[in-house]
Tab-separated table of C-alpha atoms in Angstrom:
chain	number	residue	atom	x	y	z
P	1	MET	CA	-0.273	-0.354	-0.019
P	2	ARG	CA	2.507	2.513	0.564
P	3	ALA	CA	4.821	1.918	-2.691
P	4	ALA	CA	1.217	2.258	-4.496
P	5	ILE	CA	1.210	5.557	-2.807
P	6	PHE	CA	4.520	6.891	-3.234
P	7	ALA	CA	3.758	5.757	-6.888
P	8	VAL	CA	1.215	7.826	-6.666
P	9	LEU	CA	2.807	11.133	-5.034
P	10	ALA	CA	5.766	9.864	-8.018
P	11	ALA	CA	3.627	9.845	-10.914
P	12	GLY	CA	2.141	13.089	-9.644
P	13	ILE	CA	5.361	14.854	-9.646
P	14	ALA	CA	6.407	14.120	-12.668
P	15	GLY	CA	3.176	15.059	-14.181
P	16	LEU	CA	3.397	18.824	-12.599
P	17	ALA	CA	7.158	19.191	-13.911
P	18	SER	CA	6.086	18.087	-17.560
P	19	ALA	CA	2.959	19.640	-17.543
P	20	ALA	CA	6.012	23.088	-17.155
P	21	THR	CA	5.951	25.440	-20.005
P	22	PRO	CA	9.298	24.071	-21.962
P	23	VAL	CA	12.018	26.626	-22.104
P	24	PRO	CA	13.549	27.760	-25.419
P	25	HIS	CA	17.468	28.114	-25.454
P	26	TYR	CA	18.683	31.568	-25.759
P	27	LYS	CA	21.763	33.623	-27.137
P	28	VAL	CA	22.850	35.666	-28.406
P	29	VAL	CA	22.372	36.473	-32.066
P	30	ASP	CA	23.522	39.567	-33.311
P	31	THR	CA	24.833	43.070	-31.760
P	32	ILE	CA	23.907	46.262	-32.583
P	33	ALA	CA	25.956	49.388	-32.515
P	34	GLY	CA	25.514	52.335	-31.207
P	35	PRO	CA	27.007	56.159	-30.458
P	36	ASP	CA	29.341	56.652	-27.600
P	37	GLY	CA	27.582	57.676	-24.180
P	38	SER	CA	26.333	56.240	-20.923
P	39	TRP	CA	23.102	54.121	-20.682
P	40	ASP	CA	20.012	53.187	-18.507
P	41	TYR	CA	16.533	51.853	-18.930
P	42	ALA	CA	15.672	50.475	-22.628
P	43	SER	CA	12.326	49.598	-23.561
P	44	VAL	CA	10.535	48.273	-26.657
P	45	ASP	CA	6.936	49.771	-29.101
P	46	PRO	CA	6.216	46.799	-30.156
P	47	GLN	CA	3.556	48.489	-32.622
P	48	THR	CA	6.303	50.430	-34.073
P	49	GLY	CA	9.357	48.279	-33.950
P	50	ARG	CA	10.917	50.695	-31.989
P	51	LEU	CA	13.712	50.340	-29.432
P	52	PHE	CA	14.810	53.720	-27.233
P	53	VAL	CA	17.475	53.555	-24.757
P	54	ALA	CA	17.869	56.107	-22.279
P	55	ARG	CA	21.359	57.837	-22.717
P	56	GLY	CA	23.715	60.572	-20.700
P	57	ASP	CA	22.410	63.433	-22.785
P	58	GLY	CA	19.166	61.805	-24.317
P	59	VAL	CA	17.926	59.437	-26.267
P	60	THR	CA	19.035	56.602	-29.014
P	61	MET	CA	16.026	55.026	-31.055
P	62	PHE	CA	16.803	51.781	-33.152
P	63	ASN	CA	14.334	51.252	-35.513
P	64	LEU	CA	14.669	47.597	-35.538
P	65	LYS	CA	12.719	47.160	-38.839
P	66	GLU	CA	14.632	48.705	-41.554
P	67	GLY	CA	18.165	49.044	-39.509
P	68	ILE	CA	18.283	52.630	-38.847
P	69	THR	CA	19.768	54.356	-35.511
P	70	THR	CA	18.358	57.856	-34.577
P	71	SER	CA	19.674	59.582	-31.582
P	72	TRP	CA	19.010	63.466	-30.436
P	73	LYS	CA	20.025	65.590	-27.353
P	74	GLY	CA	18.336	67.789	-24.966
P	75	VAL	CA	17.572	65.732	-21.322
P	76	ALA	CA	19.891	66.388	-18.387
P	77	ARG	CA	21.164	62.833	-17.958
P	78	ALA	CA	18.370	60.706	-18.833
P	79	HIS	CA	17.112	57.171	-16.790
P	80	ALA	CA	13.910	56.148	-18.114
P	81	VAL	CA	12.079	56.087	-21.843
P	82	VAL	CA	8.296	55.682	-22.673
P	83	PRO	CA	6.885	54.824	-25.184
P	84	LEU	CA	3.344	56.652	-25.670
P	85	ARG	CA	0.521	55.904	-28.019
P	86	ASP	CA	0.492	58.992	-29.931
P	87	GLY	CA	4.297	58.951	-31.482
P	88	ARG	CA	5.052	60.696	-28.885
P	89	ILE	CA	7.880	59.216	-25.771
P	90	LEU	CA	8.195	60.441	-22.205
P	91	VAL	CA	11.557	60.279	-21.007
P	92	THR	CA	13.040	61.614	-17.452
P	93	SER	CA	15.772	63.754	-17.072
P	94	GLY	CA	18.031	63.473	-13.484
P	95	ASN	CA	19.838	65.888	-13.155
P	96	ASP	CA	17.578	69.037	-13.525
P	97	ALA	CA	14.028	67.220	-12.426
P	98	THR	CA	12.066	67.185	-15.142
P	99	VAL	CA	10.229	64.954	-16.982
P	100	ARG	CA	10.508	65.987	-20.946
P	101	TRP	CA	8.353	64.568	-23.889
P	102	PHE	CA	9.898	64.169	-27.715
P	103	ASP	CA	7.995	63.652	-31.136
P	104	VAL	CA	9.609	60.140	-32.079
P	105	LYS	CA	9.316	61.513	-36.132
P	106	SER	CA	10.872	64.988	-35.663
P	107	GLY	CA	13.041	64.338	-32.228
P	108	GLN	CA	11.976	67.411	-31.397
P	109	GLN	CA	11.122	68.259	-27.789
P	110	THR	CA	7.350	68.643	-27.274
P	111	GLY	CA	6.822	69.697	-23.727
P	112	SER	CA	8.538	69.226	-20.143
P	113	VAL	CA	7.061	69.230	-16.607
P	114	ALA	CA	9.180	70.252	-13.356
P	115	VAL	CA	9.075	66.573	-11.011
P	116	GLY	CA	11.067	65.664	-7.719
P	117	ARG	CA	14.496	65.162	-7.898
P	118	LYS	CA	16.024	62.666	-9.036
P	119	PRO	CA	13.635	61.253	-11.655
P	120	ASP	CA	14.707	57.530	-11.719
P	121	ALA	CA	12.369	55.030	-13.255
P	122	ALA	CA	9.166	55.726	-15.170
P	123	ILE	CA	6.072	53.055	-15.913
P	124	ALA	CA	2.824	53.542	-17.493
P	125	ASP	CA	-0.526	53.398	-16.512
P	126	MET	CA	-1.410	53.728	-20.244
P	127	ILE	CA	-5.440	52.490	-18.303
P	128	HIS	CA	-5.881	56.032	-16.657
P	129	HIS	CA	-3.358	57.642	-19.464
P	130	ARG	CA	-0.497	58.495	-17.003
P	131	VAL	CA	3.046	57.886	-16.277
P	132	LEU	CA	4.205	57.122	-13.091
P	133	VAL	CA	7.713	58.514	-12.076
P	134	MET	CA	10.246	57.492	-9.447
P	135	ASN	CA	11.736	60.615	-7.562
P	136	SER	CA	14.791	59.155	-5.971
P	137	ALA	CA	16.142	61.662	-4.220
P	138	ASP	CA	12.678	63.032	-2.777
P	139	GLY	CA	11.497	59.964	-2.597
P	140	THR	CA	8.279	60.327	-4.010
P	141	VAL	CA	6.469	59.014	-7.107
P	142	SER	CA	5.391	61.683	-9.000
P	143	VAL	CA	2.033	60.810	-11.289
P	144	VAL	CA	1.671	62.442	-14.211
P	145	ASP	CA	-1.242	63.259	-16.968
P	146	ALA	CA	1.085	61.827	-20.171
P	147	ASP	CA	-1.757	63.682	-22.653
P	148	ALA	CA	-2.162	67.285	-21.035
P	149	MET	CA	1.691	67.310	-19.837
P	150	ARG	CA	1.234	67.690	-15.831
P	151	VAL	CA	1.706	66.179	-12.931
P	152	THR	CA	-1.901	65.251	-10.904
P	153	ARG	CA	-0.489	64.158	-7.382
P	154	THR	CA	2.669	63.603	-5.732
P	155	ILE	CA	2.958	60.759	-3.098
P	156	LYS	CA	5.642	60.663	-0.574
P	157	LEU	CA	7.390	57.309	0.282
P	158	LYS	CA	10.921	57.207	0.694
P	159	PRO	CA	14.331	58.200	-0.278
P	160	GLY	CA	16.566	55.510	-2.698
P	161	LEU	CA	13.131	54.641	-4.962
P	162	GLU	CA	14.155	52.545	-7.867
P	163	TYR	CA	11.653	50.458	-10.132
P	164	ALA	CA	8.240	50.113	-9.882
P	165	ALA	CA	5.830	47.136	-10.788
P	166	LEU	CA	2.099	47.749	-10.804
P	167	ASP	CA	-0.923	45.466	-10.179
P	168	GLY	CA	-4.420	47.784	-10.934
P	169	THR	CA	-4.020	50.747	-8.771
P	170	THR	CA	-1.422	48.809	-6.107
P	171	LEU	CA	2.149	50.357	-6.688
P	172	PHE	CA	4.940	48.632	-5.886
P	173	VAL	CA	8.716	50.828	-5.761
P	174	ASN	CA	12.135	49.454	-4.665
P	175	ASP	CA	13.780	51.049	-2.642
P	176	GLU	CA	17.237	50.854	-3.068
P	177	ASP	CA	18.732	52.327	0.254
P	178	SER	CA	15.733	50.597	2.331
P	179	ASN	CA	16.246	46.792	0.965
P	180	GLU	CA	12.337	46.841	0.638
P	181	ILE	CA	9.424	47.306	-1.258
P	182	GLU	CA	7.396	50.500	-0.592
P	183	VAL	CA	3.761	49.869	-1.286
P	184	THR	CA	1.080	52.998	-2.701
P	185	ASP	CA	-2.534	52.763	-3.009
P	186	LEU	CA	-3.048	54.444	-5.711
P	187	ALA	CA	-7.070	54.914	-5.871
P	188	ALA	CA	-7.050	55.900	-1.891
P	189	ASN	CA	-3.841	58.212	-2.243
P	190	ARG	CA	-1.891	56.491	0.164
P	191	PRO	CA	0.791	54.381	1.471
P	192	ILE	CA	0.675	51.071	2.932
P	193	ALA	CA	3.367	49.258	5.051
P	194	PRO	CA	6.029	48.388	2.637
P	195	ILE	CA	7.205	44.526	2.174
P	196	ALA	CA	10.920	43.663	4.190
P	197	LEU	CA	13.087	42.379	1.171
P	198	ASN	CA	15.283	40.592	4.029
P	199	GLY	CA	19.129	39.282	2.813
P	200	CYS	CA	18.462	41.039	-0.242
P	201	GLU	CA	20.280	44.372	-0.913
P	202	GLY	CA	20.114	47.232	-3.083
P	203	PRO	CA	17.061	46.237	-5.056
P	204	THR	CA	16.292	47.680	-8.364
P	205	GLY	CA	14.798	45.903	-11.233
P	206	ILE	CA	10.916	44.965	-10.380
P	207	ALA	CA	8.604	42.757	-12.005
P	208	TYR	CA	4.823	41.676	-11.357
P	209	ASP	CA	3.110	38.671	-12.409
P	210	ALA	CA	-0.334	39.181	-12.280
P	211	GLN	CA	-1.704	35.104	-12.851
P	212	HIS	CA	0.608	33.480	-10.211
P	213	ASP	CA	0.509	37.428	-8.043
P	214	THR	CA	3.805	37.135	-7.802
P	215	LEU	CA	6.729	39.808	-7.533
P	216	ILE	CA	9.993	39.891	-8.708
P	217	ALA	CA	12.937	41.727	-7.431
P	218	ALA	CA	16.601	41.735	-8.147
P	219	CYS	CA	19.188	42.318	-5.452
P	220	ALA	CA	22.617	44.033	-6.097
P	221	ASN	CA	24.128	41.541	-3.644
P	222	GLY	CA	23.052	38.157	-6.667
P	223	LYS	CA	19.549	37.474	-5.280
P	224	ALA	CA	16.220	37.560	-6.570
P	225	ALA	CA	13.909	38.072	-4.474
P	226	ILE	CA	10.203	36.376	-4.856
P	227	VAL	CA	7.448	38.112	-2.806
P	228	ASP	CA	3.654	36.992	-2.627
P	229	ALA	CA	2.294	40.567	-3.883
P	230	LYS	CA	-1.003	39.490	-2.095
P	231	SER	CA	-0.165	38.618	1.729
P	232	ARG	CA	2.837	41.464	1.162
P	233	ARG	CA	5.626	38.600	2.027
P	234	LEU	CA	8.895	37.569	0.734
P	235	VAL	CA	8.406	33.613	0.170
P	236	LYS	CA	12.283	33.079	-1.078
P	237	LEU	CA	15.471	33.811	-2.599
P	238	ILE	CA	16.698	32.527	-5.517
P	239	ASP	CA	20.659	32.936	-6.228
P	240	ILE	CA	21.489	34.904	-9.709
P	241	GLY	CA	24.330	36.934	-11.353
P	242	ARG	CA	25.690	40.452	-9.533
P	243	GLY	CA	25.002	43.783	-10.830
P	244	PRO	CA	21.462	43.485	-12.210
P	245	ASP	CA	19.534	46.485	-12.678
P	246	ALA	CA	16.047	45.436	-14.314
P	247	VAL	CA	13.454	42.616	-14.615
P	248	ILE	CA	12.178	41.877	-18.017
P	249	MET	CA	8.730	39.782	-18.664
P	250	ASP	CA	7.839	37.694	-21.120
P	251	TYR	CA	4.248	37.102	-20.536
P	252	ARG	CA	3.309	34.922	-23.239
P	253	ARG	CA	6.427	32.464	-23.077
P	254	ARG	CA	6.065	32.457	-19.244
P	255	LEU	CA	9.523	33.839	-18.339
P	256	ALA	CA	11.948	36.824	-16.652
P	257	PHE	CA	14.755	37.801	-17.431
P	258	ILE	CA	17.506	39.885	-15.092
P	259	PRO	CA	20.176	41.183	-16.832
P	260	CYS	CA	23.346	41.192	-14.226
P	261	GLY	CA	26.031	43.525	-15.407
P	262	ARG	CA	28.366	42.687	-13.115
P	263	ASP	CA	29.173	39.271	-14.001
P	264	GLY	CA	27.319	39.353	-17.456
P	265	VAL	CA	24.716	37.343	-17.637
P	266	LEU	CA	21.187	36.914	-18.306
P	267	GLU	CA	19.285	34.694	-15.726
P	268	ILE	CA	16.421	32.662	-16.861
P	269	LEU	CA	13.477	32.675	-14.555
P	270	SER	CA	10.812	30.225	-15.300
P	271	LEU	CA	7.017	31.788	-13.615
P	272	ASP	CA	5.470	28.419	-13.867
P	273	ALA	CA	7.511	26.167	-12.452
P	274	PRO	CA	6.390	23.702	-10.012
P	275	GLY	CA	7.047	25.267	-6.801
P	276	GLY	CA	7.209	28.366	-7.528
P	277	VAL	CA	9.220	30.931	-9.725
P	278	ALA	CA	13.144	29.034	-10.434
P	279	ARG	CA	15.681	29.333	-12.620
P	280	VAL	CA	15.781	27.714	-15.397
P	281	GLY	CA	18.922	28.702	-17.571
P	282	ARG	CA	21.695	31.695	-17.978
P	283	VAL	CA	22.813	33.387	-21.438
P	284	THR	CA	26.575	34.554	-21.238
P	285	THR	CA	26.445	38.053	-22.188
P	286	GLU	CA	28.942	40.920	-21.270
P	287	VAL	CA	29.682	42.571	-18.131
P	288	GLY	CA	27.823	45.856	-18.608
P	289	ALA	CA	24.479	44.236	-19.710
P	290	ARG	CA	22.667	45.210	-16.720
P	291	THR	CA	18.873	46.784	-18.051
P	292	GLY	CA	17.307	45.858	-20.957
P	293	ALA	CA	14.204	45.257	-22.923
P	294	LEU	CA	11.747	42.414	-24.656
P	295	ASP	CA	9.540	42.672	-27.724
P	296	PRO	CA	6.734	40.726	-26.771
P	297	ALA	CA	6.014	39.457	-30.321
P	298	THR	CA	9.343	37.743	-30.934
P	299	GLY	CA	10.409	37.017	-27.942
P	300	THR	CA	13.826	39.009	-28.261
P	301	ILE	CA	15.505	41.063	-25.651
P	302	TYR	CA	17.826	43.609	-26.169
P	303	LEU	CA	20.835	44.182	-23.730
P	304	PRO	CA	22.537	48.044	-24.308
P	305	THR	CA	26.140	47.479	-22.895
P	306	ALA	CA	29.909	48.587	-23.888
P	307	ARG	CA	33.114	47.048	-23.822
P	308	PHE	CA	35.442	48.297	-20.741
P	309	SER	CA	38.744	49.391	-19.728
P	310	ALA	CA	40.587	47.644	-16.948
P	311	PRO	CA	40.616	51.113	-13.803
P	312	ALA	CA	43.397	52.651	-13.015
P	313	SER	CA	42.707	51.573	-9.608
P	314	PRO	CA	40.859	48.860	-7.297
P	315	ALA	CA	39.034	52.087	-6.429
P	316	ALA	CA	38.267	53.606	-8.913
P	317	ARG	CA	35.469	52.707	-11.868
P	318	PRO	CA	36.186	50.828	-15.129
P	319	SER	CA	35.349	53.257	-17.821
P	320	ALA	CA	33.556	52.554	-21.734
P	321	VAL	CA	35.991	52.497	-24.450
P	322	PRO	CA	35.720	54.721	-27.235
P	323	GLY	CA	33.458	53.466	-30.054
P	324	SER	CA	32.380	50.302	-28.163
P	325	PHE	CA	28.505	50.701	-27.143
P	326	HIS	CA	26.134	48.584	-28.672
P	327	VAL	CA	22.618	45.828	-28.196
P	328	LEU	CA	22.879	42.869	-27.324
P	329	VAL	CA	20.424	40.929	-29.252
P	330	VAL	CA	19.069	37.834	-27.422
P	331	ARG	CA	16.929	35.352	-29.105
P	332	PRO	CA	15.146	32.033	-28.652
P	333	ALA	CA	17.455	28.868	-30.594
P	334	ASP	CA	15.513	27.494	-33.227
């Protein structure tokens, strides 16, 4: 009888494993050259086939369909680019506490508005025609009307805000200084108790999976924090590479990707693994590839980076080799 029970259990476990979505093999298949300069968050507009990368003094746009690269300046340390539905983009300008709108066709700035100090990450909430801007130094979130180009309200949290994720009207924001996730009820316009991320140092990238009500936060100390968004508790930590700055979700293929710039790897996590989110693969990329964006139609991932020279001293940071900025193209293998 006991043997029969164990056989049934084993068959059930095997069935769960086989029911999980097969993980395709990914590899770097190409590179796209671009102009020199620093970079931060990237985004893909799947409707137009354009990749946008926030740069030190502006934006670089890669027309993926036609193979054309265009850059324009006029931003004081760009951190995030949010494609809008009307042929414009919103760009956070970190050093002058503004966000700016640009027309994609002409590259001309069409508007700007003051926000909090050091605006960094920004995410779209197009259901409500707004963009949520995380002001790192002030510890505030600016709610920006994307159409009227104005701030409708400001939510006070804590300094150290990084990337954010949205579940309806609940906003989750990584706090890099406090090692926690700040939570805000946007409908009631009030903060909720934060989620402690014990064992996660310097959380930056974050994403939300509605199917399992799960948050994934990327931590600077080589961990991915898996959080139950409903109970607001840390479930587990998963070992990943060091130096991540983004969590890239592929909801169609039920995968999450975490680019780890210090170790030069792209971690692959299954959202539907038995027992919850689990690391199921790794792609060797390049040192510096810490952010990126996904084209949901093709599953292609784009990772901006550059080659680096050795620092002059152990305390100094490496510098990018002139002429070496490029975007890695990662695709599922055939």
